[in-house]
Short mmCIF file of C-alpha atoms (C1' of nucleotides) in Angstrom, two decimals:
data_model
loop_
_atom_site.label_atom_id
_atom_site.label_comp_id
_atom_site.label_asym_id
_atom_site.label_seq_id
_atom_site.Cartn_x
_atom_site.Cartn_y
_atom_site.Cartn_z
CA UNK A 1 27.78 -2.47 -14.15
CA UNK A 2 24.07 -1.73 -14.21
CA UNK A 3 22.58 1.42 -15.67
CA UNK A 4 21.17 2.30 -12.27
CA UNK A 5 24.61 2.21 -10.66
CA UNK A 6 26.25 4.06 -13.52
CA UNK A 7 23.72 6.84 -12.94
CA UNK A 8 24.26 6.85 -9.17
CA UNK A 9 28.04 7.08 -9.58
CA UNK A 10 27.91 9.87 -12.13
CA UNK A 11 25.27 11.82 -10.20
CA UNK A 12 27.24 11.56 -6.99
CA UNK A 13 30.41 13.13 -8.27
CA UNK A 14 28.63 15.85 -10.24
CA UNK A 15 26.36 16.73 -7.30
CA UNK A 16 29.33 16.92 -4.96
CA UNK A 17 31.20 19.15 -7.37
CA UNK A 18 28.53 21.50 -8.68
CA UNK A 19 25.61 21.13 -6.29
CA UNK A 20 22.18 19.69 -6.91
CA UNK A 21 20.77 22.78 -8.62
CA UNK A 22 23.91 23.19 -10.67
CA UNK A 23 23.85 19.72 -12.17
CA UNK A 24 21.48 18.77 -14.99
CA UNK A 25 20.20 15.31 -15.83
CA UNK A 26 21.86 15.70 -19.20
CA UNK A 27 25.27 16.08 -17.60
CA UNK A 28 24.63 13.08 -15.41
CA UNK A 29 23.47 10.78 -18.19
CA UNK A 30 26.23 11.80 -20.55
CA UNK A 31 28.93 11.21 -17.91
CA UNK A 32 27.28 7.89 -17.08
CA UNK A 33 27.04 7.10 -20.81
CA UNK A 34 23.40 6.14 -20.56
CA UNK A 35 20.29 7.54 -22.16
CA UNK A 36 18.72 10.70 -20.81
CA UNK A 37 15.39 8.95 -20.24
CA UNK A 38 17.01 6.33 -18.01
CA UNK A 39 17.02 8.60 -14.95
CA UNK A 40 13.30 9.01 -15.00
CA UNK A 41 12.79 5.34 -15.78
CA UNK A 42 14.92 4.12 -12.86
CA UNK A 43 14.37 6.85 -10.26
CA UNK A 44 11.20 8.68 -11.25
CA UNK A 45 12.57 12.20 -10.84
CA UNK A 46 15.68 14.18 -10.08
CA UNK A 47 14.60 14.62 -6.44
CA UNK A 48 14.33 10.87 -5.94
CA UNK A 49 17.76 10.44 -7.54
CA UNK A 50 19.21 12.86 -4.98
CA UNK A 51 17.66 10.86 -2.15
CA UNK A 52 19.00 7.61 -3.63
CA UNK A 53 22.54 9.01 -3.82
CA UNK A 54 22.42 10.11 -0.18
CA UNK A 55 20.77 6.91 1.05
CA UNK A 56 23.50 4.77 -0.50
CA UNK A 57 25.98 6.57 1.77
CA UNK A 58 23.83 6.83 4.88
CA UNK A 59 23.06 3.11 4.82
CA UNK A 60 26.77 2.40 4.69
CA UNK A 61 27.85 4.99 7.28
CA UNK A 62 25.06 4.87 9.83
CA UNK A 63 25.67 1.38 11.37
CA UNK A 64 29.45 1.95 11.54
CA UNK A 65 28.99 5.30 13.23
CA UNK A 66 26.43 3.89 15.66
CA UNK A 67 28.84 1.13 16.67
CA UNK A 68 31.70 3.56 17.06
CA UNK A 69 29.70 5.95 19.26
CA UNK A 70 28.33 3.06 21.32
CA UNK A 71 31.86 2.08 22.32
CA UNK A 72 32.44 5.63 23.58
CA UNK A 73 29.14 5.73 25.47
CA UNK A 74 29.64 2.37 27.15
CA UNK A 75 33.25 2.66 28.25
CA UNK A 76 33.97 2.87 31.99
CA UNK A 77 35.84 6.18 32.09
CA UNK A 78 34.33 9.44 31.09
CA UNK A 79 35.39 10.09 27.47
CA UNK A 80 37.15 13.28 26.37
CA UNK A 81 35.57 15.39 23.66
CA UNK A 82 38.51 14.53 21.45
CA UNK A 83 37.62 10.86 21.80
CA UNK A 84 33.99 11.54 21.00
CA UNK A 85 34.83 13.39 17.83
CA UNK A 86 37.53 10.92 16.89
CA UNK A 87 34.82 8.25 16.83
CA UNK A 88 33.85 9.73 13.48
CA UNK A 89 37.24 9.21 11.83
CA UNK A 90 37.13 5.50 11.01
CA UNK A 91 33.50 5.34 9.88
CA UNK A 92 34.03 8.37 7.66
CA UNK A 93 37.30 7.13 6.20
CA UNK A 94 35.83 3.69 5.54
CA UNK A 95 33.63 5.39 2.95
CA UNK A 96 36.80 5.65 0.89
CA UNK A 97 36.89 1.85 0.71
CA UNK A 98 33.22 1.71 -0.13
CA UNK A 99 33.61 4.18 -3.03
CA UNK A 100 36.47 6.09 -4.64
CA UNK A 101 36.65 9.51 -2.91
CA UNK A 102 33.74 8.35 -0.80
CA UNK A 103 34.60 10.39 2.29
CA UNK A 104 34.94 13.72 0.61
CA UNK A 105 32.06 13.11 -1.78
CA UNK A 106 29.75 12.24 1.09
CA UNK A 107 30.69 15.23 3.20
CA UNK A 108 30.40 17.57 0.25
CA UNK A 109 26.98 16.16 -0.54
CA UNK A 110 25.97 16.71 3.07
CA UNK A 111 27.04 20.32 2.78
CA UNK A 112 25.09 20.75 -0.44
CA UNK A 113 22.04 19.32 1.29
CA UNK A 114 22.09 22.08 3.82
CA UNK A 115 22.47 24.97 1.41
CA UNK A 116 21.00 23.88 -1.93
CA UNK A 117 17.36 23.02 -2.25
CA UNK A 118 15.97 24.91 0.78
CA UNK A 119 16.59 22.17 3.29
CA UNK A 120 14.49 19.38 1.82
CA UNK A 121 17.53 17.11 2.24
CA UNK A 122 18.02 18.20 5.84
CA UNK A 123 14.45 17.18 6.49
CA UNK A 124 15.00 13.86 4.73
CA UNK A 125 18.13 13.02 6.72
CA UNK A 126 16.89 14.07 10.16
CA UNK A 127 13.63 12.14 9.75
CA UNK A 128 15.19 9.07 8.14
CA UNK A 129 18.31 8.77 10.30
CA UNK A 130 17.54 10.35 13.69
CA UNK A 131 19.52 7.79 15.77
CA UNK A 132 22.81 9.20 14.51
CA UNK A 133 22.10 12.57 16.09
CA UNK A 134 20.70 11.16 19.33
CA UNK A 135 23.74 8.98 19.95
CA UNK A 136 26.09 11.80 19.23
CA UNK A 137 24.36 14.11 21.70
CA UNK A 138 24.51 11.41 24.37
CA UNK A 139 28.24 10.98 23.83
CA UNK A 140 28.87 14.70 24.14
CA UNK A 141 26.81 14.84 27.33
CA UNK A 142 28.95 12.11 28.87
CA UNK A 143 32.12 13.96 27.97
CA UNK A 144 31.02 17.40 29.21
CA UNK A 145 28.06 17.06 31.60
CA UNK A 146 28.16 20.72 32.65
CA UNK A 147 26.98 21.76 29.19
CA UNK A 148 23.27 22.54 29.20
CA UNK A 149 20.95 21.16 26.54
CA UNK A 150 20.83 24.61 24.93
CA UNK A 151 24.59 24.90 24.81
CA UNK A 152 24.92 21.43 23.32
CA UNK A 153 22.35 22.36 20.71
CA UNK A 154 24.22 25.49 19.68
CA UNK A 155 27.69 24.01 19.77
CA UNK A 156 26.73 20.91 17.83
CA UNK A 157 25.35 23.13 15.12
CA UNK A 158 28.54 25.13 15.12
CA UNK A 159 30.40 21.84 14.74
CA UNK A 160 28.27 20.69 11.84
CA UNK A 161 28.87 24.03 10.21
CA UNK A 162 32.61 23.76 10.56
CA UNK A 163 32.77 20.26 9.16
CA UNK A 164 30.23 20.65 6.38
CA UNK A 165 31.54 23.95 5.15
CA UNK A 166 35.13 22.75 5.25
CA UNK A 167 34.27 19.62 3.33
CA UNK A 168 32.18 21.34 0.74
CA UNK A 169 35.15 23.51 -0.15
CA UNK A 170 37.79 20.89 0.64
CA UNK A 171 39.01 20.56 -2.94
CA UNK A 172 39.66 24.28 -3.15
CA UNK A 173 41.28 24.36 0.30
CA UNK A 174 43.57 21.45 -0.51
CA UNK A 175 44.59 23.16 -3.74
CA UNK A 176 45.42 26.39 -1.90
CA UNK A 177 47.35 24.52 0.80
CA UNK A 178 49.35 22.82 -1.94
CA UNK A 179 50.21 25.95 -3.90
CA UNK A 180 50.76 28.32 -0.95
CA UNK A 181 52.50 26.02 1.54
CA UNK A 182 53.70 23.10 -0.63
CA UNK A 183 51.60 21.04 1.74
CA UNK A 184 50.19 17.87 0.19
CA UNK A 185 47.05 17.09 2.16
CA UNK A 186 44.31 14.57 1.62
CA UNK A 187 40.85 14.29 3.09
CA UNK A 188 42.09 12.23 6.06
CA UNK A 189 44.52 15.02 6.94
CA UNK A 190 41.74 17.58 6.81
CA UNK A 191 39.63 15.46 9.15
CA UNK A 192 42.55 15.15 11.56
CA UNK A 193 43.00 18.93 11.50
CA UNK A 194 39.37 19.75 12.08
CA UNK A 195 38.80 17.44 15.05
CA UNK A 196 40.94 19.31 17.60
CA UNK A 197 39.28 22.52 16.42
CA UNK A 198 35.71 21.39 17.00
CA UNK A 199 36.54 19.42 20.14
CA UNK A 200 38.11 22.52 21.60
CA UNK A 201 35.19 24.67 20.46
CA UNK A 202 32.59 22.40 22.02
CA UNK A 203 34.67 22.25 25.19
CA UNK A 204 35.03 26.02 25.48
CA UNK A 205 34.43 27.31 29.01
CA UNK A 206 30.92 28.54 29.77
CA UNK A 207 30.64 32.34 29.78
CA UNK B 1 14.15 54.85 -4.72
CA UNK B 2 16.01 54.19 -7.94
CA UNK B 3 15.46 51.13 -10.11
CA UNK B 4 19.06 50.14 -9.59
CA UNK B 5 18.64 50.08 -5.83
CA UNK B 6 15.30 48.30 -6.00
CA UNK B 7 17.01 45.55 -7.98
CA UNK B 8 19.94 45.37 -5.55
CA UNK B 9 17.62 45.08 -2.54
CA UNK B 10 15.44 42.41 -4.11
CA UNK B 11 18.42 40.44 -5.43
CA UNK B 12 20.12 40.54 -2.05
CA UNK B 13 17.33 38.93 -0.10
CA UNK B 14 16.52 36.34 -2.75
CA UNK B 15 20.18 35.42 -3.19
CA UNK B 16 20.62 35.05 0.57
CA UNK B 17 17.53 32.86 0.80
CA UNK B 18 17.77 30.66 -2.26
CA UNK B 19 21.33 31.00 -3.50
CA UNK B 20 22.63 32.54 -6.70
CA UNK B 21 21.86 29.56 -8.90
CA UNK B 22 18.46 29.13 -7.31
CA UNK B 23 17.28 32.67 -8.01
CA UNK B 24 16.15 33.77 -11.47
CA UNK B 25 16.25 37.27 -12.87
CA UNK B 26 12.48 37.01 -13.28
CA UNK B 27 12.03 36.47 -9.53
CA UNK B 28 14.30 39.39 -8.77
CA UNK B 29 12.62 41.85 -11.11
CA UNK B 30 9.13 40.86 -10.05
CA UNK B 31 9.98 41.28 -6.34
CA UNK B 32 11.62 44.60 -7.15
CA UNK B 33 8.62 45.56 -9.26
CA UNK B 34 10.75 46.58 -12.20
CA UNK B 35 10.99 45.34 -15.74
CA UNK B 36 12.91 42.17 -16.57
CA UNK B 37 15.15 43.98 -19.02
CA UNK B 38 16.28 46.44 -16.33
CA UNK B 39 18.81 44.03 -14.84
CA UNK B 40 20.70 43.72 -18.07
CA UNK B 41 20.39 47.42 -18.75
CA UNK B 42 21.79 48.47 -15.35
CA UNK B 43 24.21 45.66 -14.59
CA UNK B 44 24.97 43.94 -17.87
CA UNK B 45 24.55 40.39 -16.64
CA UNK B 46 23.50 38.30 -13.68
CA UNK B 47 27.13 37.73 -12.72
CA UNK B 48 27.78 41.46 -12.52
CA UNK B 49 24.64 41.87 -10.41
CA UNK B 50 26.00 39.32 -7.94
CA UNK B 51 29.26 41.25 -7.69
CA UNK B 52 27.38 44.51 -7.17
CA UNK B 53 25.32 43.04 -4.31
CA UNK B 54 28.46 41.83 -2.55
CA UNK B 55 30.41 45.01 -3.18
CA UNK B 56 27.73 47.13 -1.54
CA UNK B 57 28.30 45.20 1.69
CA UNK B 58 32.06 44.88 1.44
CA UNK B 59 32.51 48.61 0.89
CA UNK B 60 30.51 49.25 4.05
CA UNK B 61 32.09 46.56 6.20
CA UNK B 62 35.71 46.65 5.12
CA UNK B 63 36.81 50.03 6.58
CA UNK B 64 35.02 49.38 9.89
CA UNK B 65 36.62 45.98 10.23
CA UNK B 66 40.04 47.36 9.29
CA UNK B 67 39.79 50.00 12.00
CA UNK B 68 38.61 47.51 14.57
CA UNK B 69 41.44 45.05 13.85
CA UNK B 70 43.99 47.84 13.80
CA UNK B 71 43.14 48.70 17.41
CA UNK B 72 43.84 45.08 18.38
CA UNK B 73 47.10 44.94 16.43
CA UNK B 74 48.43 48.20 17.84
CA UNK B 75 47.62 47.75 21.51
CA UNK B 76 50.53 47.30 23.94
CA UNK B 77 49.60 43.93 25.45
CA UNK B 78 49.34 40.78 23.46
CA UNK B 79 45.64 40.30 22.61
CA UNK B 80 43.71 37.16 23.46
CA UNK B 81 42.00 35.26 20.65
CA UNK B 82 38.69 36.18 22.21
CA UNK B 83 39.57 39.83 21.79
CA UNK B 84 40.59 39.30 18.17
CA UNK B 85 37.34 37.60 17.29
CA UNK B 86 35.32 40.10 19.29
CA UNK B 87 36.69 42.77 16.97
CA UNK B 88 34.22 41.48 14.42
CA UNK B 89 31.14 42.03 16.54
CA UNK B 90 30.57 45.75 16.10
CA UNK B 91 31.43 45.99 12.39
CA UNK B 92 29.17 43.03 11.63
CA UNK B 93 26.29 44.30 13.74
CA UNK B 94 26.56 47.76 12.23
CA UNK B 95 25.43 46.18 8.94
CA UNK B 96 22.02 45.94 10.61
CA UNK B 97 21.93 49.72 10.73
CA UNK B 98 23.07 49.97 7.12
CA UNK B 99 20.35 47.59 5.88
CA UNK B 100 17.45 45.71 7.45
CA UNK B 101 18.75 42.22 8.39
CA UNK B 102 22.08 43.33 7.01
CA UNK B 103 24.24 41.18 9.28
CA UNK B 104 22.56 37.90 8.57
CA UNK B 105 21.99 38.66 4.88
CA UNK B 106 25.64 39.48 4.38
CA UNK B 107 26.90 36.38 6.12
CA UNK B 108 24.46 34.19 4.24
CA UNK B 109 25.59 35.69 0.94
CA UNK B 110 29.18 35.05 1.91
CA UNK B 111 28.31 31.42 2.50
CA UNK B 112 26.60 31.17 -0.86
CA UNK B 113 29.66 32.58 -2.52
CA UNK B 114 31.72 29.70 -1.29
CA UNK B 115 29.41 26.93 -2.42
CA UNK B 116 27.35 28.21 -5.35
CA UNK B 117 28.96 29.19 -8.60
CA UNK B 118 32.22 27.22 -8.36
CA UNK B 119 34.07 29.80 -6.37
CA UNK B 120 33.99 32.73 -8.76
CA UNK B 121 32.80 34.90 -5.86
CA UNK B 122 35.56 33.70 -3.61
CA UNK B 123 38.03 34.73 -6.28
CA UNK B 124 36.32 38.12 -6.58
CA UNK B 125 36.41 38.81 -2.84
CA UNK B 126 39.95 37.66 -2.20
CA UNK B 127 41.34 39.67 -5.10
CA UNK B 128 39.22 42.78 -4.48
CA UNK B 129 39.44 42.91 -0.68
CA UNK B 130 42.69 41.23 0.33
CA UNK B 131 43.49 43.63 3.21
CA UNK B 132 40.66 42.23 5.32
CA UNK B 133 42.23 38.78 5.35
CA UNK B 134 45.77 40.06 5.82
CA UNK B 135 44.87 42.13 8.87
CA UNK B 136 42.93 39.31 10.42
CA UNK B 137 45.84 36.89 9.99
CA UNK B 138 48.18 39.43 11.57
CA UNK B 139 45.90 39.82 14.56
CA UNK B 140 45.69 36.06 15.07
CA UNK B 141 49.46 35.75 14.79
CA UNK B 142 49.91 38.33 17.53
CA UNK B 143 47.51 36.44 19.78
CA UNK B 144 48.96 32.97 19.15
CA UNK B 145 52.49 33.24 17.71
CA UNK B 146 53.15 29.50 17.97
CA UNK B 147 50.61 28.80 15.23
CA UNK B 148 52.29 28.23 11.86
CA UNK B 149 51.03 29.93 8.72
CA UNK B 150 49.52 26.63 7.56
CA UNK B 151 47.68 26.11 10.82
CA UNK B 152 46.36 29.65 10.72
CA UNK B 153 45.17 29.07 7.18
CA UNK B 154 43.27 25.93 8.11
CA UNK B 155 41.82 27.23 11.35
CA UNK B 156 40.68 30.48 9.81
CA UNK B 157 38.81 28.52 7.19
CA UNK B 158 37.25 26.38 9.90
CA UNK B 159 36.20 29.60 11.58
CA UNK B 160 34.66 30.99 8.42
CA UNK B 161 32.79 27.74 8.00
CA UNK B 162 31.39 27.86 11.49
CA UNK B 163 30.25 31.43 11.23
CA UNK B 164 28.95 31.31 7.68
CA UNK B 165 27.08 28.05 8.10
CA UNK B 166 25.57 29.17 11.39
CA UNK B 167 24.43 32.43 9.90
CA UNK B 168 23.02 30.87 6.77
CA UNK B 169 20.75 28.71 8.89
CA UNK B 170 20.37 31.23 11.69
CA UNK B 171 16.65 31.75 11.11
CA UNK B 172 15.95 28.03 11.47
CA UNK B 173 18.28 27.74 14.49
CA UNK B 174 16.67 30.67 16.31
CA UNK B 175 13.23 29.14 15.69
CA UNK B 176 14.32 25.80 17.12
CA UNK B 177 15.94 27.44 20.15
CA UNK B 178 12.71 29.30 20.80
CA UNK B 179 10.39 26.30 20.51
CA UNK B 180 12.63 23.70 22.21
CA UNK B 181 14.21 25.78 24.99
CA UNK B 182 11.96 28.83 25.26
CA UNK B 183 15.11 30.76 24.52
CA UNK B 184 14.54 34.06 22.74
CA UNK B 185 17.71 34.78 20.78
CA UNK B 186 18.59 37.34 18.15
CA UNK B 187 21.46 37.59 15.73
CA UNK B 188 23.65 39.44 18.26
CA UNK B 189 23.16 36.60 20.75
CA UNK B 190 24.16 34.05 18.14
CA UNK B 191 27.34 35.99 17.42
CA UNK B 192 28.12 36.14 21.14
CA UNK B 193 27.65 32.36 21.37
CA UNK B 194 29.81 31.55 18.39
CA UNK B 195 32.80 33.65 19.39
CA UNK B 196 33.97 31.55 22.37
CA UNK B 197 33.56 28.49 20.16
CA UNK B 198 35.78 29.69 17.35
CA UNK B 199 38.27 31.42 19.65
CA UNK B 200 38.69 28.18 21.52
CA UNK B 201 38.95 26.21 18.28
CA UNK B 202 41.63 28.46 16.85
CA UNK B 203 43.45 28.33 20.15
CA UNK B 204 43.39 24.53 20.36
CA UNK B 205 46.75 23.02 21.37
CA UNK B 206 49.02 21.88 18.54
CA UNK B 207 48.99 18.07 18.10
"C1'" DG C 1 15.13 -1.89 -20.46
"C1'" DT C 2 16.65 1.19 -23.81
"C1'" DC C 3 16.07 4.25 -27.39
"C1'" DT C 4 14.35 8.66 -30.24
"C1'" DA C 5 11.59 12.39 -30.40
"C1'" DT C 6 9.37 15.84 -28.41
"C1'" DA C 7 6.35 18.19 -25.14
"C1'" DA C 8 6.13 21.76 -21.79
"C1'" DC C 9 8.56 24.91 -19.47
"C1'" DT C 10 12.26 28.02 -17.69
"C1'" DA C 11 16.56 30.30 -18.06
"C1'" DG C 12 19.50 34.64 -19.41
"C1'" DA C 13 19.93 37.96 -22.81
"C1'" DT C 14 18.58 41.43 -26.48
"C1'" DA C 15 16.35 44.22 -30.36
"C1'" DG C 16 13.68 47.86 -31.06
"C1'" DA C 17 9.46 50.82 -30.05
"C1'" DC C 18 8.43 54.51 -27.01
"C1'" DG D 1 15.38 54.64 -18.88
"C1'" DT D 2 11.66 51.64 -19.48
"C1'" DC D 3 8.77 48.75 -21.94
"C1'" DT D 4 7.08 44.49 -24.94
"C1'" DA D 5 8.17 40.82 -27.57
"C1'" DT D 6 11.13 37.50 -28.78
"C1'" DC D 7 15.45 34.68 -29.39
"C1'" DT D 8 18.35 31.00 -28.14
"C1'" DA D 9 19.47 27.57 -25.31
"C1'" DG D 10 18.85 25.22 -21.52
"C1'" DT D 11 15.86 22.42 -18.24
"C1'" DT D 12 12.81 18.12 -16.51
"C1'" DA D 13 9.83 14.83 -17.92
"C1'" DT D 14 7.23 11.60 -20.95
"C1'" DA D 15 5.07 9.04 -24.93
"C1'" DG D 16 5.73 5.49 -27.84
"C1'" DA D 17 8.72 2.60 -31.13
"C1'" DC D 18 11.84 -1.19 -30.66
#
DNA sequence: GTCTATAACTAGATAGAC
DNA sequence: GTCTATCTAGTTATAGAC
């Protein structure tokens, strides 16, 4: 395995766990068992390393998600909101095949991107991968045409909040569920629990 | 105004904006216009300062929220979920009287506590202020008795995620709403928008 | 490409004068 | 209680030998 990939793998799990600010290049290179200077040789800076970690996932997820949403948008019958949100399940879970713990790592990283580092990652994602958002909005509009553009805007942000926050504390939540309820849950279970919640929230009656 | 309070005020707004990890004691003391050494003199350490900032809000909010939830729990008729969640509105908004931007600062800090600093703040809040959670769970159980304890646990965390995430990016969201939809919204409006969303999410049908 | 060594800087914390 | 000065340890980043 190349040095570059060893760094990406180590950075990914440390970033997901401790945030971007909370992780030093020294921790990354020592977990990756490569030299400290290698990060700057291969990526130029810590900021570029963060982008590279996220891009590796987005390039894997984005086409799958596009395809999945396209099916929803092009089907004859009007989709339900549950169907729209369920379109995320397979693309997200396929990240687990792509990389060990891929789904939860990716979603945690996404959460970090919105809270760490004053939104530079949010800017990066929305400018580099805008189609994902556009397609999603279209799908929601088909499912619930009475929702105004403003309401879609607000409720989609509520949805992102629910998912991102849940995923960024998913390890802790799964631990609590295990100790308090003897409930053994994995990331797929969490996704299946959160979808009815957000679908119902987005579909809430208007005033 | 005392040095101690100047530090608390400065720390609060910097922490809310840039996170606990992202804010240095030097930034805090220079915004507060006090000496660097004053933090360690008055609070002992940065960690203790974080606790002090949160405690100031929790001690204000907690009794108001308790009273508000008690009314819901003791009323004759079974409450709706909308009523339960609406019990949060006044106590949260009263933080704006207590401190400038109190509502949004507090909710942003709460969000930071779940993602920064590996959950030490979550531990602090749940052990120091357990009644808040207990009363809330009781109210939800009255409104929706079919929900199991596990489901309540998960859905309440989804709710926290929605609210906390929304509030921690509320400034950005209100700006976008203004420029894209000519919609002038304030923090109270955002709260009124989010409540039907979470009430409907918590009330989603079981499988 | 990979290493050592180190520059240049920032962090939290503290000793001791006033 | 408040200050300056400083310590120790951490950070990112880079220069230059191999």
